[in-house]
Amino acid sequence: MSQIEFMDEHGSFRIEQPQNISYLYFPIAGEHAGGAAGIKSSLTPLLSGDAKKDQNTFLLEPVSAENLHNNRSTRNFWCRFTDGQKGKAWSASGVSAEQEAERGTEFEEQTELLAGFMWQTVRRQSRKYGLSSEITSFVPVEYPDTEAMLVTIKNTGSEACNFVPIAAIPMYARSADNIRDHRHVTSLLHRTKTSDYGVEITPTLTFDERGHKKNRITYYVYGAGEGGVPPVGTVPAVEDFIGEGGSFTHPEAVYGELNLSPVGTYLDGYETVGALVFPECCLQAGEKATFFLCMGIDNTKEIQSLFREDWQAAFEKTKQYWREQVNVRFHTKDKREDSYLCWVAFQPLLRRIYGCSFLPHHDYGKGGRGWRDLWQDCLSLLLMNPGGVREMLLSNFGGVRMDGSNATIIGANPGEFVADRNNITRVWMDHGFWPLHTTNFYIQQTGDIGLLWEEAGYFKDAQAARGTKKDVLWEDSCGTKQKSRDGAVYSGTVLEHILIQNLTAFYDVGEHNRIRLRGADWNDALDMAAERGESVAFTYAYAGNLGTLCELLKEAKRCGTEKIWLAMELEALLMGREPLYKEIEAKQKLLSDYCESVLHHCSGIKKEYQTDWLITVLHGMEQWLKDTLRQEEWLGGCNAPGFFNGYYDNSGRRVEQNEAGHIRMMLTSQVFAVMSGTAEEEQIAELIKAADAYLYKEELGGYCLNTDFGEVKEDLGRMFGFAYGQKENGAVFSHMAVMFGNALYQRGFAKEGYRALHTLCHQAEDVSRSRIYPGIPEYFNDRGRGMYHYLTGAASWYLMTELTEMFGIKGRFGDLVLEPKLVAEQFDESGHASAELVFAGRKLKIVYCLADMEDSKETEARENAEVCRQDSLRVLSVTVHGKQKGSRIPRTEIESWDINEQHEIRAVLVKCVK
Ligand code: G1P
């Protein structure tokens, strides 16, 4: 199996014979100015896949992974031979019955695929017919609702070749819902028209979840030859194109009789194909002909003008646009891994456009992102394009309810949240954790602590008391904003929102005094323990949040904020003290009283608190939680390494086990125990040993999510119904594996953190095992195949960890701090490793140089041995613009540097001696 070869510093790559790897797909999409997504396509090496704008607007038939090899409805381009070879044809995209039958024989065609951000080119050579093709797919940056195909056919033989070129792109033109819901009936809505450049469908009505509505959307497939020469005719009805008994891989219109419909033909109520027939081509040896196809949605007029433009220029512009979006780059000894990281950095942009749906494995959802994804995707935005993040964060806070839960139906526009009319409401208990995590990162990167004092509204619908009650007084006309008793829309500071989320979680405990699991936590598939389940994993996480809040408030105090105003109702959540923390029923009652106080209206009255006092309260809660968890949830084995328990099931039993012959271990529990600062250093060292013994599978990409429980644990979640080693049941699930790496780095375990990340990347890189294009997939299955490629929160976390932990380039209340934790093998032969990024609006290149160990001030390093673990590094000197600096460079200074230049910061490093 051929491997990926990188072609430039932007991650553009090539691979040979990609059609011999199943389930490969590549994303290309468009984006409107202002950020709204355009067309979203997926393409296989044989140009299968689909194209859509949203759930109800699919241009090409929706596909799931299994359709990728099953579906004959691909984007095809035929050469129908005339003269001597009459009756024969060649598919320039490789999709004919003849080519399929040639697989593995001497006639199998040679192909190569080249790809970069949002473009794909497939080259194919037919020795049999002496022709080659090159098909480039992209979404022109100025026409974001159009997928373009640039097709070049070349005569590579020694004789002249005559053929009729025929593009054939089956059009679906309706809602994804209709794939098995009135598929035929909805074709009766089709009104097809043939125009100058091709075929258009404007269905009369739409039949989908919105009901029967008048349709206003036009779908089209247009094309032209060089000089904008239009097709001579079309064959718009699928049944005419394929012929009786024919198929898209052996169509009648290509192999048999060809009856053209002229411009201006109307066809009502039939399945349609964008079959465009171009004037006959006569290519002498070595000559080529180029065609330009556009398939898309609306904008029919503008698109036709595209045929007079320079197609190649449109392609170059598109490439340039997407390259500029990725402005983080790494240079280490491993050049391949550096190129891979270009794709990891690109993935968060894909998730912004595709949401969590719309690629073949992601055959669920309707394009939206979940609450936790919304917040985590901001992490990478903060690194690459921090411009609009403040507004985005603020508008996202508008989705928090006053009971600490949040809107789960997220609208298409920022800050748009939809009321949940569902009778069975799910409350994901981890949702309250992410906003503070992201907000803290924002404040550290930008120094904008003022965000905490910005005001935002609260979301309101009928769901109340964290999904346990209904607000019977609420109706649609009340709107989706929380109001106070006087009827005014209530708003509170960002800090107030964060406090509500974290304090309500603190009190929302089950029978073991851990936070209740409710509908699930990060692991969506832990969804069968709503009554008695508890997530200790996220109890650790919330404990960590309380500590983060204290840090932020201390900084606020340092900046002069002595007093803080909060909604009066919050007093109940702040007045409890330690003896109460132990009393489960009292805690539940306190929470329930609080929820009652904001069930329909809130008072609208605010109360003042001293910042210091608030810090003391939060610190007390944090310490109590961490101490308790550390003592009570640690599963020490007699002769085996210990680890943390992370769950209680619906039968009230502890889930993880550490007894000889009975090991049940979950990675999530370890991640949050470490990341939150609950686990002590010795415990971390031990739990790494346990994770290595029970969860680490190098040949599958590293740390698996859990051990095999060997039972369908109906009292915990559907994950146990999945085969072991798949998805949320024990796969190497990238998101958690990366978070494990991040947590280890944060706590100074650099070597181990590096291993977690590197093993994952290494797995992805080896195509013979991962069978994916560059990037990090959601998970690797039990055979090591990369699954659910591209749309995963793991990418954001990977990028953040690489930059802020591995390279240690991070903000501290807005200043730039250098705290590298690179390991020896990451430095190149000359002892260098560098990263390029934008910080404080300036382009920076941080170059780390390893000092010659002979010269290093060993004594000084030894003095620091206590704070540095293992292989960690110490910054000896920092130089910018020829001047010496400390390893913390004030933001104000960076902001005084030229905005157009790249500034090199050189840091000399010395290894710490343990
Ligand atoms: C996906 C979901 C994420 C969820 C996770 C585990 O993860 O998007 O919300 O927490 O599965 O169930 P992803 O691969 O996007 O990181």
Coordinates of N, CA and C in Angstrom, one line a residue, residues 227-342:
G227 N -12.7 28.0 -23.7 CA -13.3 29.2 -24.4 C -14.7 29.4 -24.0
G228 N -15.2 28.6 -23.0 CA -16.6 28.7 -22.6 C -17.6 28.0 -23.5
V229 N -17.1 27.1 -24.4 CA -18.0 26.4 -25.3 C -19.0 25.6 -24.6
P230 N -20.3 25.8 -24.8 CA -21.3 25.1 -24.0 C -21.5 23.7 -24.5
P231 N -22.2 22.8 -23.8 CA -22.6 21.5 -24.3 C -23.4 21.6 -25.5
V232 N -23.4 20.5 -26.3 CA -24.3 20.5 -27.5 C -25.7 20.1 -27.1
G233 N -25.8 19.4 -26.0 CA -27.1 19.0 -25.5 C -27.0 18.2 -24.2
T234 N -28.1 17.7 -23.7 CA -28.1 17.0 -22.5 C -28.9 15.8 -22.5
V235 N -28.8 14.9 -21.5 CA -29.7 13.7 -21.4 C -30.2 13.8 -19.9
P236 N -31.2 14.6 -19.6 CA -31.5 14.9 -18.2 C -32.2 13.7 -17.4
A237 N -33.0 12.9 -18.1 CA -33.7 11.8 -17.3 C -32.7 10.7 -17.0
V238 N -32.7 10.3 -15.8 CA -31.8 9.1 -15.4 C -32.1 7.9 -16.3
E239 N -33.4 7.7 -16.4 CA -33.8 6.4 -17.1 C -33.4 6.5 -18.6
D240 N -33.4 7.7 -19.1 CA -32.9 7.7 -20.5 C -31.4 7.6 -20.6
F241 N -30.7 8.2 -19.6 CA -29.3 8.1 -19.7 C -28.7 6.7 -19.5
I242 N -29.3 6.0 -18.5 CA -28.7 4.7 -18.2 C -29.3 3.6 -19.2
G243 N -30.6 3.9 -19.7 CA -31.2 3.0 -20.6 C -31.9 1.9 -19.8
E244 N -32.8 1.2 -20.4 CA -33.5 0.0 -19.7 C -32.4 -1.0 -19.4
G245 N -32.3 -1.4 -18.2 CA -31.4 -2.4 -17.7 C -29.9 -1.9 -17.6
G246 N -29.7 -0.6 -17.9 CA -28.4 -0.1 -17.8 C -28.0 0.4 -16.4
S247 N -26.9 1.0 -16.3 CA -26.5 1.5 -15.0 C -25.5 2.7 -15.2
F248 N -25.2 3.4 -14.1 CA -24.3 4.5 -14.2 C -22.9 4.1 -14.6
T249 N -22.6 2.8 -14.4 CA -21.2 2.3 -14.8 C -21.2 1.7 -16.2
H250 N -22.4 1.6 -16.8 CA -22.4 1.2 -18.2 C -23.7 1.8 -18.9
P251 N -23.7 3.1 -19.0 CA -24.9 3.7 -19.4 C -25.2 3.6 -20.9
E252 N -26.4 3.5 -21.2 CA -26.9 3.4 -22.6 C -26.4 4.7 -23.4
A253 N -26.5 5.9 -22.8 CA -26.2 7.1 -23.6 C -24.7 7.2 -23.9
V254 N -23.9 6.4 -23.2 CA -22.4 6.4 -23.4 C -22.1 5.2 -24.4
Y255 N -22.7 4.1 -24.1 CA -22.3 2.9 -24.9 C -23.2 2.6 -26.1
G256 N -24.4 3.1 -26.0 CA -25.4 2.8 -27.1 C -25.9 4.0 -27.8
E257 N -27.2 4.1 -27.8 CA -27.8 5.2 -28.5 C -27.8 6.5 -27.7
L258 N -27.5 7.6 -28.3 CA -27.4 8.9 -27.6 C -28.4 9.8 -28.2
N259 N -29.4 10.1 -27.4 CA -30.5 11.0 -27.9 C -30.4 12.3 -27.1
L260 N -30.1 13.4 -27.7 CA -29.8 14.6 -27.0 C -31.1 15.5 -26.8
S261 N -31.2 16.1 -25.7 CA -32.3 17.1 -25.5 C -31.6 18.4 -25.7
P262 N -32.3 19.3 -26.5 CA -31.7 20.6 -26.8 C -31.9 21.6 -25.6
V263 N -31.3 22.7 -25.7 CA -31.5 23.8 -24.7 C -33.0 24.1 -24.7
G264 N -33.5 24.3 -23.5 CA -34.9 24.7 -23.4 C -35.9 23.5 -23.2
T265 N -35.3 22.3 -23.0 CA -36.2 21.2 -22.8 C -36.7 21.2 -21.3
Y266 N -38.0 20.8 -21.1 CA -38.5 20.7 -19.8 C -38.8 19.3 -19.5
L267 N -38.5 18.8 -18.3 CA -38.8 17.5 -17.9 C -39.4 17.5 -16.5
D268 N -40.6 17.0 -16.4 CA -41.3 17.2 -15.1 C -41.4 15.8 -14.4
G269 N -41.0 15.8 -13.1 CA -41.3 14.6 -12.3 C -40.4 13.4 -12.5
Y270 N -39.1 13.6 -12.8 CA -38.2 12.4 -13.0 C -36.9 12.6 -12.2
E271 N -36.3 11.4 -11.9 CA -35.0 11.5 -11.3 C -34.1 12.0 -12.4
T272 N -33.1 12.9 -12.0 CA -32.4 13.7 -13.0 C -30.9 13.4 -12.9
V273 N -30.3 13.5 -14.0 CA -28.8 13.5 -14.1 C -28.3 14.7 -14.9
G274 N -27.2 15.3 -14.3 CA -26.6 16.4 -15.0 C -25.7 15.8 -16.1
A275 N -26.3 15.2 -17.2 CA -25.5 14.6 -18.2 C -25.3 15.6 -19.3
L276 N -24.1 16.1 -19.5 CA -23.9 17.2 -20.5 C -23.0 16.6 -21.6
V277 N -23.4 16.8 -22.8 CA -22.7 16.2 -23.9 C -22.0 17.3 -24.6
F278 N -20.7 17.3 -24.7 CA -19.9 18.3 -25.4 C -19.6 18.0 -26.8
P279 N -19.2 19.0 -27.6 CA -18.9 18.7 -29.0 C -17.8 17.7 -29.1
E280 N -17.8 16.9 -30.2 CA -16.8 15.9 -30.3 C -15.4 16.5 -30.3
C281 N -14.5 15.7 -29.7 CA -13.1 16.2 -29.5 C -12.2 15.3 -30.4
C282 N -11.3 16.0 -31.1 CA -10.4 15.2 -31.9 C -9.0 15.6 -31.3
L283 N -8.4 14.7 -30.6 CA -7.1 15.0 -30.0 C -6.0 14.3 -30.8
Q284 N -5.0 15.1 -31.2 CA -3.8 14.5 -31.9 C -3.0 14.0 -30.7
A285 N -2.0 13.1 -31.0 CA -1.1 12.6 -30.0 C -0.5 13.8 -29.2
G286 N -0.5 13.7 -27.9 CA 0.1 14.7 -27.1 C -0.9 15.9 -26.8
E287 N -2.0 16.0 -27.5 CA -2.9 17.2 -27.3 C -3.8 16.9 -26.1
K288 N -4.3 18.1 -25.5 CA -5.3 17.9 -24.4 C -6.5 18.8 -24.6
A289 N -7.5 18.5 -23.9 CA -8.7 19.3 -23.9 C -9.2 19.5 -22.5
T290 N -9.7 20.7 -22.2 CA -10.1 20.9 -20.8 C -11.5 21.3 -20.7
F291 N -12.2 20.8 -19.6 CA -13.6 21.1 -19.4 C -13.7 21.6 -18.0
F292 N -14.7 22.5 -17.8 CA -15.0 23.0 -16.5 C -16.4 22.8 -16.1
L293 N -16.6 22.1 -15.0 CA -18.0 21.8 -14.6 C -18.2 22.4 -13.2
C294 N -19.4 22.9 -13.1 CA -19.9 23.5 -11.8 C -21.2 22.9 -11.4
M295 N -21.2 22.4 -10.2 CA -22.4 21.8 -9.7 C -22.7 22.5 -8.4
G296 N -24.0 23.0 -8.2 CA -24.2 23.7 -7.0 C -25.7 24.1 -6.8
I297 N -25.8 25.1 -6.0 CA -27.1 25.5 -5.5 C -27.3 27.0 -5.6
D298 N -28.4 27.4 -6.3 CA -28.7 28.8 -6.5 C -27.6 29.6 -7.3
N299 N -27.7 30.9 -7.3 CA -26.7 31.7 -8.0 C -26.5 31.3 -9.4
T300 N -27.5 30.8 -10.1 CA -27.4 30.2 -11.4 C -26.8 31.2 -12.4
K301 N -27.2 32.5 -12.3 CA -26.7 33.5 -13.3 C -25.2 33.7 -13.1
E302 N -24.8 34.0 -11.9 CA -23.4 34.4 -11.7 C -22.5 33.2 -12.1
I303 N -23.0 32.0 -11.8 CA -22.2 30.9 -12.1 C -21.9 30.8 -13.6
Q304 N -22.9 31.1 -14.4 CA -22.7 30.9 -15.8 C -21.6 31.9 -16.3
S305 N -21.4 33.0 -15.6 CA -20.4 34.0 -16.1 C -19.0 33.4 -15.8
L306 N -19.0 32.5 -14.8 CA -17.7 31.9 -14.5 C -17.0 31.2 -15.7
F307 N -17.8 30.7 -16.6 CA -17.3 30.0 -17.7 C -16.4 30.9 -18.6
R308 N -16.6 32.2 -18.5 CA -15.7 33.1 -19.3 C -14.4 33.5 -18.5
E309 N -14.3 33.0 -17.3 CA -13.2 33.4 -16.4 C -12.0 32.4 -16.6
D310 N -10.9 32.8 -15.9 CA -9.7 32.0 -15.9 C -9.9 30.9 -14.8
W311 N -10.2 29.7 -15.2 CA -10.5 28.6 -14.2 C -9.3 28.3 -13.4
Q312 N -8.1 28.3 -14.0 CA -6.9 28.0 -13.3 C -6.7 29.0 -12.2
A313 N -7.0 30.3 -12.5 CA -6.7 31.4 -11.6 C -7.7 31.2 -10.4
A314 N -8.9 30.8 -10.7 CA -9.9 30.6 -9.6 C -9.4 29.5 -8.7
F315 N -8.8 28.5 -9.2 CA -8.3 27.4 -8.4 C -7.1 27.9 -7.5
E316 N -6.2 28.6 -8.1 CA -5.0 29.1 -7.4 C -5.5 30.0 -6.2
K317 N -6.5 30.9 -6.5 CA -7.0 31.8 -5.5 C -7.6 31.0 -4.3
T318 N -8.3 29.9 -4.6 CA -8.9 29.1 -3.6 C -7.8 28.5 -2.7
K319 N -6.8 28.0 -3.4 CA -5.7 27.3 -2.6 C -5.1 28.3 -1.6
Q320 N -4.8 29.5 -2.2 CA -4.2 30.5 -1.4 C -5.1 30.9 -0.2
Y321 N -6.4 31.0 -0.4 CA -7.3 31.5 0.7 C -7.2 30.5 1.8
W322 N -7.3 29.2 1.6 CA -7.3 28.2 2.7 C -6.0 28.1 3.3
R323 N -4.9 28.3 2.6 CA -3.6 28.2 3.2 C -3.4 29.3 4.2
E324 N -4.0 30.5 3.9 CA -3.8 31.6 4.8 C -4.6 31.4 6.1
Q325 N -5.6 30.5 6.1 CA -6.4 30.3 7.3 C -5.6 29.5 8.4
V326 N -4.6 28.8 7.9 CA -3.8 28.0 8.9 C -2.5 28.8 9.1
N327 N -2.4 29.4 10.2 CA -1.2 30.3 10.4 C -0.3 29.8 11.6
V328 N -0.5 28.5 11.9 CA 0.4 27.9 12.9 C 1.2 26.9 12.3
R329 N 2.5 26.8 12.5 CA 3.4 25.8 11.9 C 4.5 25.4 12.8
F330 N 4.8 24.1 12.7 CA 5.9 23.6 13.6 C 7.1 23.1 12.8
H331 N 8.3 23.2 13.4 CA 9.4 22.7 12.7 C 10.2 21.9 13.7
T332 N 10.2 20.6 13.6 CA 10.9 19.7 14.5 C 11.8 18.7 13.7
K333 N 12.4 17.8 14.3 CA 13.2 16.8 13.6 C 12.4 16.0 12.7
D334 N 11.2 15.7 13.1 CA 10.3 14.9 12.3 C 9.4 15.7 11.3
K335 N 10.0 15.9 10.1 CA 9.3 16.7 9.1 C 7.9 16.2 8.7
R336 N 7.8 14.9 8.7 CA 6.5 14.3 8.4 C 5.5 14.6 9.4
E337 N 5.9 14.5 10.6 CA 4.9 14.9 11.7 C 4.5 16.4 11.6
D338 N 5.5 17.2 11.3 CA 5.2 18.6 11.1 C 4.1 18.8 10.0
S339 N 4.3 18.1 8.9 CA 3.3 18.2 7.8 C 1.9 17.7 8.3
Y340 N 2.0 16.6 9.1 CA 0.7 16.1 9.6 C 0.0 17.2 10.4
L341 N 0.8 17.9 11.2 CA 0.2 18.9 12.1 C -0.5 20.0 11.3
C342 N -0.1 20.3 10.0 CA -0.8 21.3 9.2 C -2.3 20.8 9.1

